[in-house]
PDB file of C-alpha atoms in Angstrom:
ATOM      1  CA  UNK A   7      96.366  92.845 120.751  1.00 39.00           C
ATOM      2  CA  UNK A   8      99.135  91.770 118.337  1.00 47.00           C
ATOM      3  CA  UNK A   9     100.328  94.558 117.621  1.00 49.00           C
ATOM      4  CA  UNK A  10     100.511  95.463 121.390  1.00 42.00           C
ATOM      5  CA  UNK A  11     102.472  92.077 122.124  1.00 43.00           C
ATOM      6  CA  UNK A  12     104.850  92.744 119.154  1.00 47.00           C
ATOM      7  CA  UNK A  13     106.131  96.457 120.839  1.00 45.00           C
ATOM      8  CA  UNK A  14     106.461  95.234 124.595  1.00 45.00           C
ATOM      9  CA  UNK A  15     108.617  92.200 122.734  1.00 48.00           C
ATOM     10  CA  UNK A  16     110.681  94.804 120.798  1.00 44.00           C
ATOM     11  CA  UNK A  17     111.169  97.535 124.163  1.00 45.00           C
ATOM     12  CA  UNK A  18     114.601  95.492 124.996  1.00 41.00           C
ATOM     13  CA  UNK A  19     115.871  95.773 121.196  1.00 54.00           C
ATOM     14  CA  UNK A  20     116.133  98.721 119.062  1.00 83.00           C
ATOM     15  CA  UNK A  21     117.226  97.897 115.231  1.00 90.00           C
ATOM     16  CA  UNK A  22     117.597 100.087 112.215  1.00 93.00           C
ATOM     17  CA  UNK A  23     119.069  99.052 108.839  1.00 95.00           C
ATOM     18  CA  UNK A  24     120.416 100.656 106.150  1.00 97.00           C
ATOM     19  CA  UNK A  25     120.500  99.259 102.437  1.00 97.00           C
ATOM     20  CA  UNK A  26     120.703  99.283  98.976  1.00 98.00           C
ATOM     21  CA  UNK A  27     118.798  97.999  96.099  1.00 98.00           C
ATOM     22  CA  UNK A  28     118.141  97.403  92.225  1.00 98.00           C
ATOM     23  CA  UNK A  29     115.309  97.340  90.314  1.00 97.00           C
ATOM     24  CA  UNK A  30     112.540  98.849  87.777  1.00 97.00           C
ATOM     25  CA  UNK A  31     110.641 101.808  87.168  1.00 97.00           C
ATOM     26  CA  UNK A  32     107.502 102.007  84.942  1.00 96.00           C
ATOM     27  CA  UNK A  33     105.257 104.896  84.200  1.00 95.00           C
ATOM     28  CA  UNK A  34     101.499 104.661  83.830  1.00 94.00           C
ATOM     29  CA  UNK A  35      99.536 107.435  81.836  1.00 91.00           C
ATOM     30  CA  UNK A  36      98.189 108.972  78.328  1.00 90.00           C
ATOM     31  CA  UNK A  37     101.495 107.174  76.167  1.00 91.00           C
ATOM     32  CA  UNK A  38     100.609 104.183  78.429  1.00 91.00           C
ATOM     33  CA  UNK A  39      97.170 103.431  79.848  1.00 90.00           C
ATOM     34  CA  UNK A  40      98.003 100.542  81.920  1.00 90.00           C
ATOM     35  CA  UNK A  41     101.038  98.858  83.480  1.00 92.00           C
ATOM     36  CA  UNK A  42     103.601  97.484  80.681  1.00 90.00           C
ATOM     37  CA  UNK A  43     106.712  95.154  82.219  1.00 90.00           C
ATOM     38  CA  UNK A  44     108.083  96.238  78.639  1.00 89.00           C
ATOM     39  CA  UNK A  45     108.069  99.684  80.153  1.00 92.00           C
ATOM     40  CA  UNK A  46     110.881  98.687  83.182  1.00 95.00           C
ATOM     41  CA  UNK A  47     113.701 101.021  82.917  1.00 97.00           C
ATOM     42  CA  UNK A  48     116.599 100.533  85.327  1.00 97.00           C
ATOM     43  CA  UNK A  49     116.459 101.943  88.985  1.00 98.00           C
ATOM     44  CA  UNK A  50     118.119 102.460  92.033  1.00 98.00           C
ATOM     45  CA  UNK A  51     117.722 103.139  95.441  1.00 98.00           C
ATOM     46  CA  UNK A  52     119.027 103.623  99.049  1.00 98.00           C
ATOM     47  CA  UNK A  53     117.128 103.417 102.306  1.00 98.00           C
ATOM     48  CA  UNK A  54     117.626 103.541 106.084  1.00 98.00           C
ATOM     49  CA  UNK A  55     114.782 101.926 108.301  1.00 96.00           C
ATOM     50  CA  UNK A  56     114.055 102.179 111.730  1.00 95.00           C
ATOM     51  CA  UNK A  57     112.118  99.704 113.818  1.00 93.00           C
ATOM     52  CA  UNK A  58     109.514 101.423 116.162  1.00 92.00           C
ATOM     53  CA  UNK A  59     108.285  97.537 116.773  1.00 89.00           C
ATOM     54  CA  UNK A  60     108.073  94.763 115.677  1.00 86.00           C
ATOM     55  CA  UNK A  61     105.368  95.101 113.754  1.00 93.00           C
ATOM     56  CA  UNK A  62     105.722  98.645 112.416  1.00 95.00           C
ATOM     57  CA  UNK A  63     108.585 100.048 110.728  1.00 96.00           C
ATOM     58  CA  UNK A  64     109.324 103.653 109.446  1.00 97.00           C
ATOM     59  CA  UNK A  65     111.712 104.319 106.200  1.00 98.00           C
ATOM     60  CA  UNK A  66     113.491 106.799 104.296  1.00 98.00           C
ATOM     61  CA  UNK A  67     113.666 106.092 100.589  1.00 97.00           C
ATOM     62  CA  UNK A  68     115.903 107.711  98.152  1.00 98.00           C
ATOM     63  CA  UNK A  69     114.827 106.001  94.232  1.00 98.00           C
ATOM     64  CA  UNK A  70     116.716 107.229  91.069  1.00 98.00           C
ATOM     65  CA  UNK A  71     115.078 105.848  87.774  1.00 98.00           C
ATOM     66  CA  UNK A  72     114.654 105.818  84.378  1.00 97.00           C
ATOM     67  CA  UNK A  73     111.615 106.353  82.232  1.00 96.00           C
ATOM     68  CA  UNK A  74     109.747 105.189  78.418  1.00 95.00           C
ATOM     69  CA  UNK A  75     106.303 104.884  76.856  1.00 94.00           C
ATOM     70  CA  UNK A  76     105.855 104.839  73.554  1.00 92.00           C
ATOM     71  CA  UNK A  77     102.224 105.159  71.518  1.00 90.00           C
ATOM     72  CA  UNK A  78     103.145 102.597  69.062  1.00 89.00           C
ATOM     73  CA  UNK A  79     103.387  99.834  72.177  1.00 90.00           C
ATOM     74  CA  UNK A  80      99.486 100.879  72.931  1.00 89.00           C
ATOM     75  CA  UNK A  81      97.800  97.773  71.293  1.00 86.00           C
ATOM     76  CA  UNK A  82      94.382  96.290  71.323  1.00 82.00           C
ATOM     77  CA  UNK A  83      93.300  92.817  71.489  1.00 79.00           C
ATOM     78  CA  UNK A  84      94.008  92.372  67.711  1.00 84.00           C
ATOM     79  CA  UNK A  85      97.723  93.414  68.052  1.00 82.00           C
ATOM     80  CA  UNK A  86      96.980  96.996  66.374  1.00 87.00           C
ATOM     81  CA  UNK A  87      97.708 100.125  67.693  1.00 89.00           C
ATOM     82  CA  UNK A  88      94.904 101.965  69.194  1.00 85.00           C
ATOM     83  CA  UNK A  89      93.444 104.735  67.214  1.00 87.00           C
ATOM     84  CA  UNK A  90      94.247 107.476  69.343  1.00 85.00           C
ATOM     85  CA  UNK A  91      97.229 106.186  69.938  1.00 86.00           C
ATOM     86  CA  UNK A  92      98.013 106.131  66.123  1.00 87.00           C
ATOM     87  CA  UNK A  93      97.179 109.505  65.997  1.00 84.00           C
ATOM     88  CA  UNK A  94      99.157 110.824  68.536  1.00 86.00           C
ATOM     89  CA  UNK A  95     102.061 108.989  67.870  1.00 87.00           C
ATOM     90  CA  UNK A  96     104.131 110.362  70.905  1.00 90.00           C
ATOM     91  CA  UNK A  97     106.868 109.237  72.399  1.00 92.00           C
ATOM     92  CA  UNK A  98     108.657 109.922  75.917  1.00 93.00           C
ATOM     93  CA  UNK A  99     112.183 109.185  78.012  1.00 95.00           C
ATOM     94  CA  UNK A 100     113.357 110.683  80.879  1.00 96.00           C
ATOM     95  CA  UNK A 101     114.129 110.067  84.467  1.00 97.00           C
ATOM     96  CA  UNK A 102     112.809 110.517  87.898  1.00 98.00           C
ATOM     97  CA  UNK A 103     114.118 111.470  91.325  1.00 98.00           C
ATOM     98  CA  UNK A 104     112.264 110.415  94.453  1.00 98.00           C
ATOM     99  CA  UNK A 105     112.596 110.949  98.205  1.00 98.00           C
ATOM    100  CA  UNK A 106     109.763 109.002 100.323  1.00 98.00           C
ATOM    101  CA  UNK A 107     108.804 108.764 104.068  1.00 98.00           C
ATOM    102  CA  UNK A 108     107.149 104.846 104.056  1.00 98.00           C
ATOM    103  CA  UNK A 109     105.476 103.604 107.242  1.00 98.00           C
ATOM    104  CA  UNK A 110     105.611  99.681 107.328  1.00 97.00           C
ATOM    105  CA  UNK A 111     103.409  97.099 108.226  1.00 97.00           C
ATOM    106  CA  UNK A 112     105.324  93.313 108.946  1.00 96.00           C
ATOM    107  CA  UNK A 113     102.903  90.215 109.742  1.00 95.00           C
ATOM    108  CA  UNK A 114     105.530  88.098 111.540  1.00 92.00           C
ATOM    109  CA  UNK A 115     108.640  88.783 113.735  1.00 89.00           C
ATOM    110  CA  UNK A 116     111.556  87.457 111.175  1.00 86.00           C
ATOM    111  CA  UNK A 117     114.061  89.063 113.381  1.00 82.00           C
ATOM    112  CA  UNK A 118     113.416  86.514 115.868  1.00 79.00           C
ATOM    113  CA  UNK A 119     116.526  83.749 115.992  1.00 72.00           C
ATOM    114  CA  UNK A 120     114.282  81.099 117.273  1.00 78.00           C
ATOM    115  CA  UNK A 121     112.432  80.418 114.532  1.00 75.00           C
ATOM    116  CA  UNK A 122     113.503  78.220 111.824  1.00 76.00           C
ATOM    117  CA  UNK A 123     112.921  80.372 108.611  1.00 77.00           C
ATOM    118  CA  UNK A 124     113.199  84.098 109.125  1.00 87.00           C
ATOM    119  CA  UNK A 125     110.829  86.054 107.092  1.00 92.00           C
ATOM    120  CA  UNK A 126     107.923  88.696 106.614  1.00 95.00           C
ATOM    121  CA  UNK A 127     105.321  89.772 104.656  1.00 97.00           C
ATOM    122  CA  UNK A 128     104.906  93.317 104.538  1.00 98.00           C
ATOM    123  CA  UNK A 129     102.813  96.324 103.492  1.00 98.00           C
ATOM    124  CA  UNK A 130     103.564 100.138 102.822  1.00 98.00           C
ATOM    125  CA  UNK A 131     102.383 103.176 102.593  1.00 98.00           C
ATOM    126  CA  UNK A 132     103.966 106.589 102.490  1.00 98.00           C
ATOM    127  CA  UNK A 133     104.606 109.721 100.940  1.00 97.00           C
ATOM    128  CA  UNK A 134     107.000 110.987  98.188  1.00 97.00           C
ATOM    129  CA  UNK A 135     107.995 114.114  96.642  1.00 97.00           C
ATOM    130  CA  UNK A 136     109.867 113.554  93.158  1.00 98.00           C
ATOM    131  CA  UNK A 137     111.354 115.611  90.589  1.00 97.00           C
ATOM    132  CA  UNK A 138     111.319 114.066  87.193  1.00 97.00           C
ATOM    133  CA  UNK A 139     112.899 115.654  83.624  1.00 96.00           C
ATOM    134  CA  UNK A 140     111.405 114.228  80.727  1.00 95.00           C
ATOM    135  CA  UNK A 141     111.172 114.647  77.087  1.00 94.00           C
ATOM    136  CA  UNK A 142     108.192 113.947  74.954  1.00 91.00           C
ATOM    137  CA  UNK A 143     108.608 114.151  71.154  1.00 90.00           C
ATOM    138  CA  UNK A 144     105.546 113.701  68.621  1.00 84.00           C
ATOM    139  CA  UNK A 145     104.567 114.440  64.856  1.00 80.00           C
ATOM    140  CA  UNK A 146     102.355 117.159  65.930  1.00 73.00           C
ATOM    141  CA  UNK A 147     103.311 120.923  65.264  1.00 69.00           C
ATOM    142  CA  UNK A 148     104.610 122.246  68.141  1.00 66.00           C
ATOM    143  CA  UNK A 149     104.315 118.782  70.024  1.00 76.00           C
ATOM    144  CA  UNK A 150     108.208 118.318  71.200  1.00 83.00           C
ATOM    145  CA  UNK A 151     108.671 119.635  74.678  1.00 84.00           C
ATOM    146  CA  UNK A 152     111.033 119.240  77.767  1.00 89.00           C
ATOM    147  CA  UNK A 153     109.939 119.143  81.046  1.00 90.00           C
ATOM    148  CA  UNK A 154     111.240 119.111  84.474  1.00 93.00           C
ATOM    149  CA  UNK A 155     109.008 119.272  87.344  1.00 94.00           C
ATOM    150  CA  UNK A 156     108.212 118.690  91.026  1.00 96.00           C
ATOM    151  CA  UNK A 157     105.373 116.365  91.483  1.00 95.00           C
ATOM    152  CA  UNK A 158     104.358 114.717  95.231  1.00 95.00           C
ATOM    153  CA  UNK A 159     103.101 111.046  95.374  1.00 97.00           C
ATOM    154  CA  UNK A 160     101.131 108.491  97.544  1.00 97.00           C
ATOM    155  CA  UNK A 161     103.360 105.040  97.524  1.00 97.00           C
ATOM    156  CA  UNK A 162     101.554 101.975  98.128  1.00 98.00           C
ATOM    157  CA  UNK A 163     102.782  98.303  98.205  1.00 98.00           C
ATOM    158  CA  UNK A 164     103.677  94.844  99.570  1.00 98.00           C
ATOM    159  CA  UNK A 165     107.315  93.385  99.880  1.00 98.00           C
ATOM    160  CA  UNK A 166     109.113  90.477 101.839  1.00 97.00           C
ATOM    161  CA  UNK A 167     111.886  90.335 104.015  1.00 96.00           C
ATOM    162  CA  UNK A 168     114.145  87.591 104.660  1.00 95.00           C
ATOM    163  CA  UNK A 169     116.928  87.600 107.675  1.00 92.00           C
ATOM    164  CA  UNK A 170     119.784  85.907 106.307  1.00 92.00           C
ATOM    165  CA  UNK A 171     121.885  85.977 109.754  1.00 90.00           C
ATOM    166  CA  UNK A 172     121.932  88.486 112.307  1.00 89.00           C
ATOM    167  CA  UNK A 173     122.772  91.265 110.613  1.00 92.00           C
ATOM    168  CA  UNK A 174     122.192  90.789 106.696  1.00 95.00           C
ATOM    169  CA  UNK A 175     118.713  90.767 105.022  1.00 96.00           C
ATOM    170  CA  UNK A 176     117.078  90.529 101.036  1.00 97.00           C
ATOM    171  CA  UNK A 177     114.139  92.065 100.201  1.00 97.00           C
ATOM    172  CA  UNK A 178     111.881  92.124  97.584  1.00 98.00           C
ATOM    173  CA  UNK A 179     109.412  94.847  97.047  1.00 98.00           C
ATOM    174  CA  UNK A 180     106.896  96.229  94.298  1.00 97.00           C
ATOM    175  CA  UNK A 181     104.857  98.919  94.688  1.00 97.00           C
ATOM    176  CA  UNK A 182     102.439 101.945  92.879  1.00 97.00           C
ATOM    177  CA  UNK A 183     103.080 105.108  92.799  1.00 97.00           C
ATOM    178  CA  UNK A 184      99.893 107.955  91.944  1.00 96.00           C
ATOM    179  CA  UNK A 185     101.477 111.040  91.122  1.00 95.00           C
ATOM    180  CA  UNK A 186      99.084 113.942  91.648  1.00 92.00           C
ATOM    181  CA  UNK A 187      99.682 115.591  88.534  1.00 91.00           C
ATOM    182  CA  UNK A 188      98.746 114.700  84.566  1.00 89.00           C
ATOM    183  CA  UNK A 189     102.070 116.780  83.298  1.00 89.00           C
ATOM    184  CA  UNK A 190     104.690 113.967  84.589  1.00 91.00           C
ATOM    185  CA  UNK A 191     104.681 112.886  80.645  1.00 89.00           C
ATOM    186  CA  UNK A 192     103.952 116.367  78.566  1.00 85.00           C
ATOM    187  CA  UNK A 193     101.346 114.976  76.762  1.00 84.00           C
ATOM    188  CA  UNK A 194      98.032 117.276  78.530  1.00 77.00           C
ATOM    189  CA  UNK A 195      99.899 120.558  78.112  1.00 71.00           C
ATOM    190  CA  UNK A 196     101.510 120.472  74.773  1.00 67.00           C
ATOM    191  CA  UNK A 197      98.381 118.139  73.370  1.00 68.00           C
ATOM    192  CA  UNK A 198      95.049 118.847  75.220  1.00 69.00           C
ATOM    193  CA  UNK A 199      92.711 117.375  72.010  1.00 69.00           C
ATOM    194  CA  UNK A 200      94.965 113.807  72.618  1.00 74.00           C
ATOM    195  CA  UNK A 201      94.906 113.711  76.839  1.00 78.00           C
ATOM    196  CA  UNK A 202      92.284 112.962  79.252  1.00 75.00           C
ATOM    197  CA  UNK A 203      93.340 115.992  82.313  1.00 70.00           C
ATOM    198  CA  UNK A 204      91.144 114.085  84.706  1.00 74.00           C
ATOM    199  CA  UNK A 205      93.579 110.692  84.865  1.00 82.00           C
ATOM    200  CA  UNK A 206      96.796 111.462  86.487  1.00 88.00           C
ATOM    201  CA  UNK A 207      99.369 109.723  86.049  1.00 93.00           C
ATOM    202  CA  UNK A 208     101.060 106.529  87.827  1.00 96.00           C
ATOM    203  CA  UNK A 209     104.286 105.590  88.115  1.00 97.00           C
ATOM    204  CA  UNK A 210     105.568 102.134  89.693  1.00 97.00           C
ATOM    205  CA  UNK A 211     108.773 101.115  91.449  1.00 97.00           C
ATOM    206  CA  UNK A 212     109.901  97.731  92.724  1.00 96.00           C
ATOM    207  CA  UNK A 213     113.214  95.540  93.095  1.00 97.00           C
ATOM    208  CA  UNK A 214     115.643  93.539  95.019  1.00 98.00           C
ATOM    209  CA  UNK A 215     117.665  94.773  98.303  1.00 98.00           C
ATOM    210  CA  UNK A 216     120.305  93.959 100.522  1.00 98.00           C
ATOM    211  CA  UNK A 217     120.709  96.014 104.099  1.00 97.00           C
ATOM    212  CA  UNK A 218     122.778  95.438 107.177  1.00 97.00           C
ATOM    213  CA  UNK A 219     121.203  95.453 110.501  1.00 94.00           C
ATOM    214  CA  UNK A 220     121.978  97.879 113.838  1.00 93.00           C
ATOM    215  CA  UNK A 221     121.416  96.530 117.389  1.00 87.00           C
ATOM    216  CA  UNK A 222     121.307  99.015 120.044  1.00 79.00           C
ATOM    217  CA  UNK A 223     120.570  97.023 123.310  1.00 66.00           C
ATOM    218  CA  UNK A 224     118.643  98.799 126.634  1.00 62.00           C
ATOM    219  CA  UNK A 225     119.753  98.331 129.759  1.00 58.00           C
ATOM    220  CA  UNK A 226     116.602  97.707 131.642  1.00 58.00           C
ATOM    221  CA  UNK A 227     115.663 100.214 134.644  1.00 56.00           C
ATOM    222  CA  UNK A 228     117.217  97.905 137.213  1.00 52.00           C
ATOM    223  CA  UNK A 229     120.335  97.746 135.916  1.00 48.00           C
ATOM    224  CA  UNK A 230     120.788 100.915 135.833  1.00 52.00           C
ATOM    225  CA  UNK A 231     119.694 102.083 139.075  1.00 55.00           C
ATOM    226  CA  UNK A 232     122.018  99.179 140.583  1.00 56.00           C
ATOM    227  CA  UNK A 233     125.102  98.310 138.068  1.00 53.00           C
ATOM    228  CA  UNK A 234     126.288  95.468 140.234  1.00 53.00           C
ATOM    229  CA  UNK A 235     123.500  92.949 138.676  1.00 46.00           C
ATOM    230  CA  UNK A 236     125.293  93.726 135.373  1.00 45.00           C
ATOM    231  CA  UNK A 237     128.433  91.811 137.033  1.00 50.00           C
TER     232      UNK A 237
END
């Protein structure tokens, strides 16, 4: 019923946006079993959104990062490396190209002007084809290996938006990334006896952004059939 509320509010306004942000990009896998803030390496990223309602929004992501793990960052609770870890001793840096189609979720109207704080929680989801070139380097005969590869991803995540006037808007937004491959770090292909091939690998993406808003106003169906109400 909400949600059915929200698009007859939004039939007389159509907004897009387009904007720009910075941020982080951290890879989950074999050289790094869980998610490490250490791991961050600078990103950026572009988007344009469109506003089907008020409620749901579609966008177009374009994300340009960097990316590190390291083995000797794998510690246990004792502040040791892990043992397979210590035995792999691998290493990896790169960088990754993404393009994503997101489908948005907002819980409130921010873009409403009679409201004193103009703001929304949000979820995504979406889907994202990336092409990432990294290097992984290790003590092992043969280990050293570049890569560059075409991988596809499911985004998922939660953000906040924040209408600063009419026009301008921040954003915050983290979210996951699982890639549906195990090769986005090297380590299954040029090490099988040091990789699990049934975990594939994460990567995770989040940051600040600024955008400018679009207002295209409709004329409503009476106006147009008789133009002199519009004097």
């Amino acid at each position: 019923m909400g949600s059915a509320f929200f698009a007859l509010h939004a039939q007389a306004q159509n907004t897009s946006e387009v904007g720009i942000g910075l941020g982080g990009l951290a890879y989950k896998g074999e050289l790094s079993p869980e998610y490490r803030l250490s791991n961050n390496r600078p990103a950026v990223f572009a988007f344009y959104r469109k506003d089907i309602s008020v409620p749901i929004t579609l966008r177009a992501n374009v994300a340009y990062g960097m990316l590190r793990a390291a083995d000797t960052n794998v510690t246990g609770e004792n502040g040791n490396v892990l043992p397979l870890a210590a035995a792999r001793q691998a290493s990896m840096s790169g960088n990754l190209l993404e393009l994503a189609g997101i489908a948005e979720y907002n819980f409130l109207d921010y873009r409403n002007r009679r409201d004193k704080v103009h703001f929304t929680p949000y979820v995504f989801v979406g889907v994202a084809p990336f092409l990432s070139r990294v290097r992984t380097t290790g003590p092992q005969p043969g280990f050293t290996a570049a890569n560059t590869m075409v991988g596809f991803a499911f985004p998922a995540g939660v953000g906040m938006k924040l209408a600063l006037s009419r026009r301008w808007n921040l954003g915050i937004e983290a979210g996951a990334r699982k890639a549906f491959t195990d090769m986005l770090d090297n380590v299954s292909e040029q090490s099988p006896a040091f990789a699990n091939s049934h975990d594939q690998d994460w990567y995770y993406l989040g940051g600040l952004s600024v955008s400018y808003t679009f207002y295209k106003i409709q004329c409503p169906e009476s106006y147009k059939a008789n133009p002199k109400l519009l004097r």
